[in-house]
PDB file of N, CA, C and O in Angstrom:
ATOM      1  N   MET A   4      20.140 -15.374 -17.527  1.00 91.00           N
ATOM      2  CA  MET A   4      19.031 -16.108 -18.108  1.00 91.00           C
ATOM      3  C   MET A   4      18.277 -15.172 -19.051  1.00 91.00           C
ATOM      4  O   MET A   4      18.041 -14.015 -18.726  1.00 91.00           O
ATOM      5  N   TYR A   5      17.895 -15.686 -20.193  1.00 95.00           N
ATOM      6  CA  TYR A   5      17.134 -14.926 -21.189  1.00 95.00           C
ATOM      7  C   TYR A   5      15.642 -15.188 -20.962  1.00 95.00           C
ATOM      8  O   TYR A   5      15.230 -16.334 -20.777  1.00 95.00           O
ATOM      9  N   TYR A   6      14.845 -14.112 -20.956  1.00 96.00           N
ATOM     10  CA  TYR A   6      13.408 -14.222 -20.699  1.00 96.00           C
ATOM     11  C   TYR A   6      12.595 -13.637 -21.840  1.00 96.00           C
ATOM     12  O   TYR A   6      13.000 -12.653 -22.463  1.00 96.00           O
ATOM     13  N   ARG A   7      11.432 -14.249 -22.075  1.00 96.00           N
ATOM     14  CA  ARG A   7      10.408 -13.715 -22.977  1.00 96.00           C
ATOM     15  C   ARG A   7       9.113 -13.699 -22.171  1.00 96.00           C
ATOM     16  O   ARG A   7       8.618 -14.744 -21.767  1.00 96.00           O
ATOM     17  N   ILE A   8       8.591 -12.498 -21.945  1.00 96.00           N
ATOM     18  CA  ILE A   8       7.379 -12.321 -21.148  1.00 96.00           C
ATOM     19  C   ILE A   8       6.327 -11.660 -22.032  1.00 96.00           C
ATOM     20  O   ILE A   8       6.543 -10.563 -22.533  1.00 96.00           O
ATOM     21  N   ARG A   9       5.220 -12.344 -22.236  1.00 96.00           N
ATOM     22  CA  ARG A   9       4.132 -11.779 -23.052  1.00 96.00           C
ATOM     23  C   ARG A   9       3.003 -11.368 -22.124  1.00 96.00           C
ATOM     24  O   ARG A   9       2.590 -12.122 -21.254  1.00 96.00           O
ATOM     25  N   ILE A  10       2.515 -10.134 -22.310  1.00 95.00           N
ATOM     26  CA  ILE A  10       1.437  -9.611 -21.476  1.00 95.00           C
ATOM     27  C   ILE A  10       0.286  -9.118 -22.347  1.00 95.00           C
ATOM     28  O   ILE A  10       0.475  -8.791 -23.524  1.00 95.00           O
ATOM     29  N   GLN A  11      -0.884  -9.048 -21.740  1.00 94.00           N
ATOM     30  CA  GLN A  11      -2.061  -8.473 -22.401  1.00 94.00           C
ATOM     31  C   GLN A  11      -1.980  -6.968 -22.248  1.00 94.00           C
ATOM     32  O   GLN A  11      -1.772  -6.474 -21.140  1.00 94.00           O
ATOM     33  N   GLY A  12      -2.125  -6.224 -23.324  1.00 88.00           N
ATOM     34  CA  GLY A  12      -2.103  -4.775 -23.264  1.00 88.00           C
ATOM     35  C   GLY A  12      -0.810  -4.208 -23.817  1.00 88.00           C
ATOM     36  O   GLY A  12       0.045  -4.929 -24.325  1.00 88.00           O
ATOM     37  N   HIS A  13      -0.693  -2.893 -23.720  1.00 86.00           N
ATOM     38  CA  HIS A  13       0.467  -2.198 -24.275  1.00 86.00           C
ATOM     39  C   HIS A  13       1.204  -1.437 -23.191  1.00 86.00           C
ATOM     40  O   HIS A  13       0.608  -0.911 -22.268  1.00 86.00           O
ATOM     41  N   LEU A  14       2.518  -1.373 -23.340  1.00 85.00           N
ATOM     42  CA  LEU A  14       3.377  -0.595 -22.457  1.00 85.00           C
ATOM     43  C   LEU A  14       3.979   0.553 -23.245  1.00 85.00           C
ATOM     44  O   LEU A  14       4.289   0.402 -24.421  1.00 85.00           O
ATOM     45  N   ASP A  15       4.165   1.663 -22.577  1.00 81.00           N
ATOM     46  CA  ASP A  15       4.871   2.787 -23.169  1.00 81.00           C
ATOM     47  C   ASP A  15       6.335   2.382 -23.344  1.00 81.00           C
ATOM     48  O   ASP A  15       6.963   1.872 -22.413  1.00 81.00           O
ATOM     49  N   LEU A  16       6.879   2.575 -24.522  1.00 82.00           N
ATOM     50  CA  LEU A  16       8.256   2.160 -24.797  1.00 82.00           C
ATOM     51  C   LEU A  16       9.258   2.883 -23.894  1.00 82.00           C
ATOM     52  O   LEU A  16      10.351   2.373 -23.648  1.00 82.00           O
ATOM     53  N   SER A  17       8.892   4.038 -23.372  1.00 83.00           N
ATOM     54  CA  SER A  17       9.796   4.773 -22.481  1.00 83.00           C
ATOM     55  C   SER A  17       9.922   4.098 -21.114  1.00 83.00           C
ATOM     56  O   SER A  17      10.759   4.491 -20.310  1.00 83.00           O
ATOM     57  N   TRP A  18       9.120   3.083 -20.827  1.00 83.00           N
ATOM     58  CA  TRP A  18       9.167   2.382 -19.548  1.00 83.00           C
ATOM     59  C   TRP A  18      10.211   1.275 -19.522  1.00 83.00           C
ATOM     60  O   TRP A  18      10.289   0.522 -18.572  1.00 83.00           O
ATOM     61  N   GLN A  19      11.013   1.151 -20.554  1.00 82.00           N
ATOM     62  CA  GLN A  19      11.972   0.054 -20.660  1.00 82.00           C
ATOM     63  C   GLN A  19      12.857  -0.045 -19.416  1.00 82.00           C
ATOM     64  O   GLN A  19      13.105  -1.138 -18.924  1.00 82.00           O
ATOM     65  N   ASP A  20      13.316   1.088 -18.875  1.00 83.00           N
ATOM     66  CA  ASP A  20      14.169   1.067 -17.682  1.00 83.00           C
ATOM     67  C   ASP A  20      13.439   0.512 -16.464  1.00 83.00           C
ATOM     68  O   ASP A  20      14.052  -0.065 -15.573  1.00 83.00           O
ATOM     69  N   ARG A  21      12.142   0.683 -16.437  1.00 84.00           N
ATOM     70  CA  ARG A  21      11.331   0.162 -15.329  1.00 84.00           C
ATOM     71  C   ARG A  21      11.315  -1.354 -15.282  1.00 84.00           C
ATOM     72  O   ARG A  21      11.021  -1.943 -14.248  1.00 84.00           O
ATOM     73  N   PHE A  22      11.629  -1.977 -16.389  1.00 87.00           N
ATOM     74  CA  PHE A  22      11.546  -3.435 -16.504  1.00 87.00           C
ATOM     75  C   PHE A  22      12.918  -4.058 -16.704  1.00 87.00           C
ATOM     76  O   PHE A  22      13.093  -4.971 -17.510  1.00 87.00           O
ATOM     77  N   GLY A  23      13.887  -3.572 -15.964  1.00 84.00           N
ATOM     78  CA  GLY A  23      15.221  -4.165 -15.963  1.00 84.00           C
ATOM     79  C   GLY A  23      15.941  -4.069 -17.286  1.00 84.00           C
ATOM     80  O   GLY A  23      16.830  -4.864 -17.562  1.00 84.00           O
ATOM     81  N   GLY A  24      15.528  -3.129 -18.138  1.00 83.00           N
ATOM     82  CA  GLY A  24      16.165  -2.986 -19.436  1.00 83.00           C
ATOM     83  C   GLY A  24      15.683  -3.984 -20.473  1.00 83.00           C
ATOM     84  O   GLY A  24      16.261  -4.093 -21.547  1.00 83.00           O
ATOM     85  N   LEU A  25      14.613  -4.733 -20.173  1.00 93.00           N
ATOM     86  CA  LEU A  25      14.068  -5.671 -21.159  1.00 93.00           C
ATOM     87  C   LEU A  25      13.549  -4.896 -22.365  1.00 93.00           C
ATOM     88  O   LEU A  25      12.997  -3.805 -22.232  1.00 93.00           O
ATOM     89  N   HIS A  26      13.728  -5.469 -23.536  1.00 94.00           N
ATOM     90  CA  HIS A  26      13.239  -4.863 -24.770  1.00 94.00           C
ATOM     91  C   HIS A  26      11.715  -4.986 -24.795  1.00 94.00           C
ATOM     92  O   HIS A  26      11.163  -6.057 -24.536  1.00 94.00           O
ATOM     93  N   ILE A  27      11.029  -3.891 -25.110  1.00 93.00           N
ATOM     94  CA  ILE A  27       9.567  -3.873 -25.187  1.00 93.00           C
ATOM     95  C   ILE A  27       9.157  -3.823 -26.651  1.00 93.00           C
ATOM     96  O   ILE A  27       9.566  -2.931 -27.382  1.00 93.00           O
ATOM     97  N   GLU A  28       8.356  -4.795 -27.064  1.00 93.00           N
ATOM     98  CA  GLU A  28       7.908  -4.866 -28.455  1.00 93.00           C
ATOM     99  C   GLU A  28       6.388  -5.014 -28.484  1.00 93.00           C
ATOM    100  O   GLU A  28       5.833  -5.971 -27.948  1.00 93.00           O
ATOM    101  N   GLN A  29       5.701  -4.040 -29.091  1.00 90.00           N
ATOM    102  CA  GLN A  29       4.251  -4.099 -29.221  1.00 90.00           C
ATOM    103  C   GLN A  29       3.890  -5.124 -30.303  1.00 90.00           C
ATOM    104  O   GLN A  29       4.497  -5.151 -31.352  1.00 90.00           O
ATOM    105  N   GLN A  30       2.914  -5.944 -30.017  1.00 86.00           N
ATOM    106  CA  GLN A  30       2.438  -6.951 -30.953  1.00 86.00           C
ATOM    107  C   GLN A  30       1.123  -6.480 -31.577  1.00 86.00           C
ATOM    108  O   GLN A  30       0.463  -5.598 -31.051  1.00 86.00           O
ATOM    109  N   GLU A  31       0.736  -7.101 -32.670  1.00 82.00           N
ATOM    110  CA  GLU A  31      -0.494  -6.708 -33.378  1.00 82.00           C
ATOM    111  C   GLU A  31      -1.760  -7.059 -32.603  1.00 82.00           C
ATOM    112  O   GLU A  31      -2.783  -6.437 -32.785  1.00 82.00           O
ATOM    113  N   THR A  32      -1.701  -8.039 -31.751  1.00 83.00           N
ATOM    114  CA  THR A  32      -2.899  -8.586 -31.118  1.00 83.00           C
ATOM    115  C   THR A  32      -3.157  -8.039 -29.722  1.00 83.00           C
ATOM    116  O   THR A  32      -3.574  -8.771 -28.838  1.00 83.00           O
ATOM    117  N   SER A  33      -2.888  -6.756 -29.497  1.00 89.00           N
ATOM    118  CA  SER A  33      -3.087  -6.123 -28.184  1.00 89.00           C
ATOM    119  C   SER A  33      -2.235  -6.769 -27.108  1.00 89.00           C
ATOM    120  O   SER A  33      -2.643  -6.838 -25.943  1.00 89.00           O
ATOM    121  N   THR A  34      -1.084  -7.296 -27.494  1.00 93.00           N
ATOM    122  CA  THR A  34      -0.158  -7.845 -26.518  1.00 93.00           C
ATOM    123  C   THR A  34       1.191  -7.168 -26.668  1.00 93.00           C
ATOM    124  O   THR A  34       1.478  -6.534 -27.677  1.00 93.00           O
ATOM    125  N   THR A  35       1.999  -7.306 -25.627  1.00 94.00           N
ATOM    126  CA  THR A  35       3.343  -6.758 -25.612  1.00 94.00           C
ATOM    127  C   THR A  35       4.309  -7.865 -25.243  1.00 94.00           C
ATOM    128  O   THR A  35       4.009  -8.690 -24.367  1.00 94.00           O
ATOM    129  N   LEU A  36       5.450  -7.897 -25.900  1.00 95.00           N
ATOM    130  CA  LEU A  36       6.493  -8.862 -25.594  1.00 95.00           C
ATOM    131  C   LEU A  36       7.660  -8.122 -24.956  1.00 95.00           C
ATOM    132  O   LEU A  36       8.163  -7.146 -25.517  1.00 95.00           O
ATOM    133  N   LEU A  37       8.055  -8.547 -23.767  1.00 95.00           N
ATOM    134  CA  LEU A  37       9.261  -8.052 -23.114  1.00 95.00           C
ATOM    135  C   LEU A  37      10.294  -9.163 -23.233  1.00 95.00           C
ATOM    136  O   LEU A  37       9.995 -10.314 -22.895  1.00 95.00           O
ATOM    137  N   SER A  38      11.487  -8.854 -23.706  1.00 95.00           N
ATOM    138  CA  SER A  38      12.485  -9.895 -23.867  1.00 95.00           C
ATOM    139  C   SER A  38      13.869  -9.361 -23.550  1.00 95.00           C
ATOM    140  O   SER A  38      14.148  -8.173 -23.723  1.00 95.00           O
ATOM    141  N   GLY A  39      14.715 -10.255 -23.075  1.00 95.00           N
ATOM    142  CA  GLY A  39      16.086  -9.897 -22.789  1.00 95.00           C
ATOM    143  C   GLY A  39      16.630 -10.655 -21.600  1.00 95.00           C
ATOM    144  O   GLY A  39      15.986 -11.551 -21.054  1.00 95.00           O
ATOM    145  N   VAL A  40      17.829 -10.274 -21.203  1.00 94.00           N
ATOM    146  CA  VAL A  40      18.542 -10.948 -20.126  1.00 94.00           C
ATOM    147  C   VAL A  40      18.324 -10.202 -18.820  1.00 94.00           C
ATOM    148  O   VAL A  40      18.440  -8.976 -18.762  1.00 94.00           O
ATOM    149  N   LEU A  41      17.994 -10.956 -17.768  1.00 93.00           N
ATOM    150  CA  LEU A  41      17.912 -10.418 -16.416  1.00 93.00           C
ATOM    151  C   LEU A  41      19.002 -11.086 -15.579  1.00 93.00           C
ATOM    152  O   LEU A  41      19.291 -12.267 -15.767  1.00 93.00           O
ATOM    153  N   PRO A  42      19.606 -10.345 -14.657  1.00 91.00           N
ATOM    154  CA  PRO A  42      20.755 -10.876 -13.932  1.00 91.00           C
ATOM    155  C   PRO A  42      20.450 -12.017 -12.963  1.00 91.00           C
ATOM    156  O   PRO A  42      21.306 -12.869 -12.729  1.00 91.00           O
ATOM    157  N   ASP A  43      19.242 -12.037 -12.401  1.00 91.00           N
ATOM    158  CA  ASP A  43      18.907 -13.079 -11.433  1.00 91.00           C
ATOM    159  C   ASP A  43      17.392 -13.138 -11.244  1.00 91.00           C
ATOM    160  O   ASP A  43      16.651 -12.348 -11.827  1.00 91.00           O
ATOM    161  N   GLN A  44      16.957 -14.095 -10.407  1.00 91.00           N
ATOM    162  CA  GLN A  44      15.514 -14.262 -10.212  1.00 91.00           C
ATOM    163  C   GLN A  44      14.881 -13.093  -9.470  1.00 91.00           C
ATOM    164  O   GLN A  44      13.712 -12.803  -9.685  1.00 91.00           O
ATOM    165  N   SER A  45      15.630 -12.415  -8.629  1.00 94.00           N
ATOM    166  CA  SER A  45      15.035 -11.265  -7.938  1.00 94.00           C
ATOM    167  C   SER A  45      14.694 -10.161  -8.936  1.00 94.00           C
ATOM    168  O   SER A  45      13.710  -9.445  -8.766  1.00 94.00           O
ATOM    169  N   ALA A  46      15.489 -10.027 -10.004  1.00 94.00           N
ATOM    170  CA  ALA A  46      15.171  -9.057 -11.062  1.00 94.00           C
ATOM    171  C   ALA A  46      13.889  -9.469 -11.786  1.00 94.00           C
ATOM    172  O   ALA A  46      13.056  -8.621 -12.111  1.00 94.00           O
ATOM    173  N   LEU A  47      13.725 -10.764 -12.026  1.00 94.00           N
ATOM    174  CA  LEU A  47      12.495 -11.261 -12.655  1.00 94.00           C
ATOM    175  C   LEU A  47      11.294 -10.966 -11.766  1.00 94.00           C
ATOM    176  O   LEU A  47      10.268 -10.483 -12.242  1.00 94.00           O
ATOM    177  N   TYR A  48      11.420 -11.211 -10.469  1.00 95.00           N
ATOM    178  CA  TYR A  48      10.320 -10.930  -9.549  1.00 95.00           C
ATOM    179  C   TYR A  48       9.987  -9.442  -9.544  1.00 95.00           C
ATOM    180  O   TYR A  48       8.820  -9.063  -9.450  1.00 95.00           O
ATOM    181  N   GLY A  49      10.995  -8.602  -9.662  1.00 93.00           N
ATOM    182  CA  GLY A  49      10.768  -7.159  -9.731  1.00 93.00           C
ATOM    183  C   GLY A  49       9.965  -6.769 -10.954  1.00 93.00           C
ATOM    184  O   GLY A  49       9.055  -5.939 -10.886  1.00 93.00           O
ATOM    185  N   VAL A  50      10.279  -7.381 -12.095  1.00 94.00           N
ATOM    186  CA  VAL A  50       9.542  -7.121 -13.336  1.00 94.00           C
ATOM    187  C   VAL A  50       8.095  -7.589 -13.187  1.00 94.00           C
ATOM    188  O   VAL A  50       7.154  -6.865 -13.532  1.00 94.00           O
ATOM    189  N   LEU A  51       7.907  -8.796 -12.653  1.00 94.00           N
ATOM    190  CA  LEU A  51       6.551  -9.324 -12.485  1.00 94.00           C
ATOM    191  C   LEU A  51       5.750  -8.467 -11.511  1.00 94.00           C
ATOM    192  O   LEU A  51       4.559  -8.226 -11.723  1.00 94.00           O
ATOM    193  N   LEU A  52       6.385  -7.957 -10.460  1.00 94.00           N
ATOM    194  CA  LEU A  52       5.707  -7.081  -9.513  1.00 94.00           C
ATOM    195  C   LEU A  52       5.269  -5.779 -10.187  1.00 94.00           C
ATOM    196  O   LEU A  52       4.151  -5.296  -9.961  1.00 94.00           O
ATOM    197  N   GLN A  53       6.116  -5.221 -11.043  1.00 92.00           N
ATOM    198  CA  GLN A  53       5.740  -4.009 -11.786  1.00 92.00           C
ATOM    199  C   GLN A  53       4.516  -4.276 -12.668  1.00 92.00           C
ATOM    200  O   GLN A  53       3.617  -3.444 -12.756  1.00 92.00           O
ATOM    201  N   LEU A  54       4.490  -5.430 -13.332  1.00 92.00           N
ATOM    202  CA  LEU A  54       3.350  -5.773 -14.189  1.00 92.00           C
ATOM    203  C   LEU A  54       2.064  -5.859 -13.370  1.00 92.00           C
ATOM    204  O   LEU A  54       1.019  -5.363 -13.782  1.00 92.00           O
ATOM    205  N   ILE A  55       2.159  -6.489 -12.198  1.00 92.00           N
ATOM    206  CA  ILE A  55       0.988  -6.619 -11.319  1.00 92.00           C
ATOM    207  C   ILE A  55       0.525  -5.242 -10.856  1.00 92.00           C
ATOM    208  O   ILE A  55      -0.670  -4.946 -10.874  1.00 92.00           O
ATOM    209  N   ARG A  56       1.447  -4.393 -10.463  1.00 92.00           N
ATOM    210  CA  ARG A  56       1.097  -3.041 -10.000  1.00 92.00           C
ATOM    211  C   ARG A  56       0.399  -2.236 -11.085  1.00 92.00           C
ATOM    212  O   ARG A  56      -0.437  -1.389 -10.802  1.00 92.00           O
ATOM    213  N   LEU A  57       0.776  -2.477 -12.339  1.00 90.00           N
ATOM    214  CA  LEU A  57       0.150  -1.769 -13.450  1.00 90.00           C
ATOM    215  C   LEU A  57      -1.166  -2.416 -13.880  1.00 90.00           C
ATOM    216  O   LEU A  57      -1.850  -1.914 -14.761  1.00 90.00           O
ATOM    217  N   GLY A  58      -1.516  -3.551 -13.268  1.00 91.00           N
ATOM    218  CA  GLY A  58      -2.764  -4.225 -13.592  1.00 91.00           C
ATOM    219  C   GLY A  58      -2.733  -4.965 -14.914  1.00 91.00           C
ATOM    220  O   GLY A  58      -3.787  -5.225 -15.502  1.00 91.00           O
ATOM    221  N   LEU A  59      -1.535  -5.323 -15.374  1.00 91.00           N
ATOM    222  CA  LEU A  59      -1.403  -6.029 -16.643  1.00 91.00           C
ATOM    223  C   LEU A  59      -1.475  -7.534 -16.424  1.00 91.00           C
ATOM    224  O   LEU A  59      -1.076  -8.045 -15.379  1.00 91.00           O
ATOM    225  N   VAL A  60      -1.975  -8.254 -17.409  1.00 93.00           N
ATOM    226  CA  VAL A  60      -2.174  -9.693 -17.310  1.00 93.00           C
ATOM    227  C   VAL A  60      -1.008 -10.422 -17.973  1.00 93.00           C
ATOM    228  O   VAL A  60      -0.701 -10.186 -19.145  1.00 93.00           O
ATOM    229  N   LEU A  61      -0.365 -11.304 -17.220  1.00 94.00           N
ATOM    230  CA  LEU A  61       0.724 -12.132 -17.743  1.00 94.00           C
ATOM    231  C   LEU A  61       0.130 -13.252 -18.592  1.00 94.00           C
ATOM    232  O   LEU A  61      -0.711 -14.010 -18.110  1.00 94.00           O
ATOM    233  N   LEU A  62       0.535 -13.346 -19.848  1.00 95.00           N
ATOM    234  CA  LEU A  62       0.046 -14.395 -20.732  1.00 95.00           C
ATOM    235  C   LEU A  62       1.004 -15.572 -20.817  1.00 95.00           C
ATOM    236  O   LEU A  62       0.581 -16.715 -20.883  1.00 95.00           O
ATOM    237  N   SER A  63       2.314 -15.291 -20.831  1.00 96.00           N
ATOM    238  CA  SER A  63       3.289 -16.377 -20.879  1.00 96.00           C
ATOM    239  C   SER A  63       4.645 -15.892 -20.392  1.00 96.00           C
ATOM    240  O   SER A  63       4.967 -14.709 -20.467  1.00 96.00           O
ATOM    241  N   LEU A  64       5.438 -16.855 -19.904  1.00 96.00           N
ATOM    242  CA  LEU A  64       6.788 -16.592 -19.448  1.00 96.00           C
ATOM    243  C   LEU A  64       7.656 -17.741 -19.931  1.00 96.00           C
ATOM    244  O   LEU A  64       7.393 -18.907 -19.604  1.00 96.00           O
ATOM    245  N   GLU A  65       8.660 -17.422 -20.739  1.00 96.00           N
ATOM    246  CA  GLU A  65       9.577 -18.439 -21.255  1.00 96.00           C
ATOM    247  C   GLU A  65      10.988 -18.076 -20.831  1.00 96.00           C
ATOM    248  O   GLU A  65      11.343 -16.902 -20.786  1.00 96.00           O
ATOM    249  N   THR A  66      11.791 -19.093 -20.534  1.00 94.00           N
ATOM    250  CA  THR A  66      13.187 -18.865 -20.176  1.00 94.00           C
ATOM    251  C   THR A  66      14.090 -19.701 -21.057  1.00 94.00           C
ATOM    252  O   THR A  66      13.683 -20.728 -21.596  1.00 94.00           O
ATOM    253  N   SER A  67      15.315 -19.230 -21.194  1.00 92.00           N
ATOM    254  CA  SER A  67      16.310 -19.954 -21.976  1.00 92.00           C
ATOM    255  C   SER A  67      17.685 -19.616 -21.430  1.00 92.00           C
ATOM    256  O   SER A  67      17.925 -18.498 -20.993  1.00 92.00           O
ATOM    257  N   GLN A  68      18.589 -20.570 -21.478  1.00 85.00           N
ATOM    258  CA  GLN A  68      19.960 -20.323 -21.050  1.00 85.00           C
ATOM    259  C   GLN A  68      20.706 -19.476 -22.098  1.00 85.00           C
ATOM    260  O   GLN A  68      21.537 -18.675 -21.760  1.00 85.00           O
ATOM    261  N   ALA A  69      20.380 -19.690 -23.367  1.00 63.00           N
ATOM    262  CA  ALA A  69      21.081 -18.992 -24.453  1.00 63.00           C
ATOM    263  C   ALA A  69      20.379 -17.691 -24.788  1.00 63.00           C
ATOM    264  O   ALA A  69      19.170 -17.666 -24.968  1.00 63.00           O
ATOM    265  N   GLU A  70      21.127 -16.603 -24.866  1.00 56.00           N
ATOM    266  CA  GLU A  70      20.558 -15.315 -25.207  1.00 56.00           C
ATOM    267  C   GLU A  70      19.972 -15.356 -26.609  1.00 56.00           C
ATOM    268  O   GLU A  70      20.599 -15.840 -27.543  1.00 56.00           O
ATOM    269  N   GLY A  71      18.736 -14.862 -26.752  1.00 52.00           N
ATOM    270  CA  GLY A  71      18.076 -14.779 -28.058  1.00 52.00           C
ATOM    271  C   GLY A  71      17.484 -16.086 -28.538  1.00 52.00           C
ATOM    272  O   GLY A  71      16.945 -16.162 -29.616  1.00 52.00           O
ATOM    273  N   ALA A  72      17.562 -17.131 -27.727  1.00 49.00           N
ATOM    274  CA  ALA A  72      17.032 -18.436 -28.155  1.00 49.00           C
ATOM    275  C   ALA A  72      15.532 -18.468 -28.075  1.00 49.00           C
ATOM    276  O   ALA A  72      14.913 -17.760 -27.360  1.00 49.00           O
TER     277      ALA A  72
END
């Protein structure tokens, strides 16, 4: 499943491995977009748990069957 997760704040680009290999893209509006394929829902829960532990605010979560859609 392909995911797009938008959060409030910025992540260090070196943390990409911490988030299941999702691509980290800084946005102009003090938000960060994490996007990419996760193998299953437990991987998604792991990413969301990391965001919560870091105190970051989830703004949106989108899913798609097609990669890059």
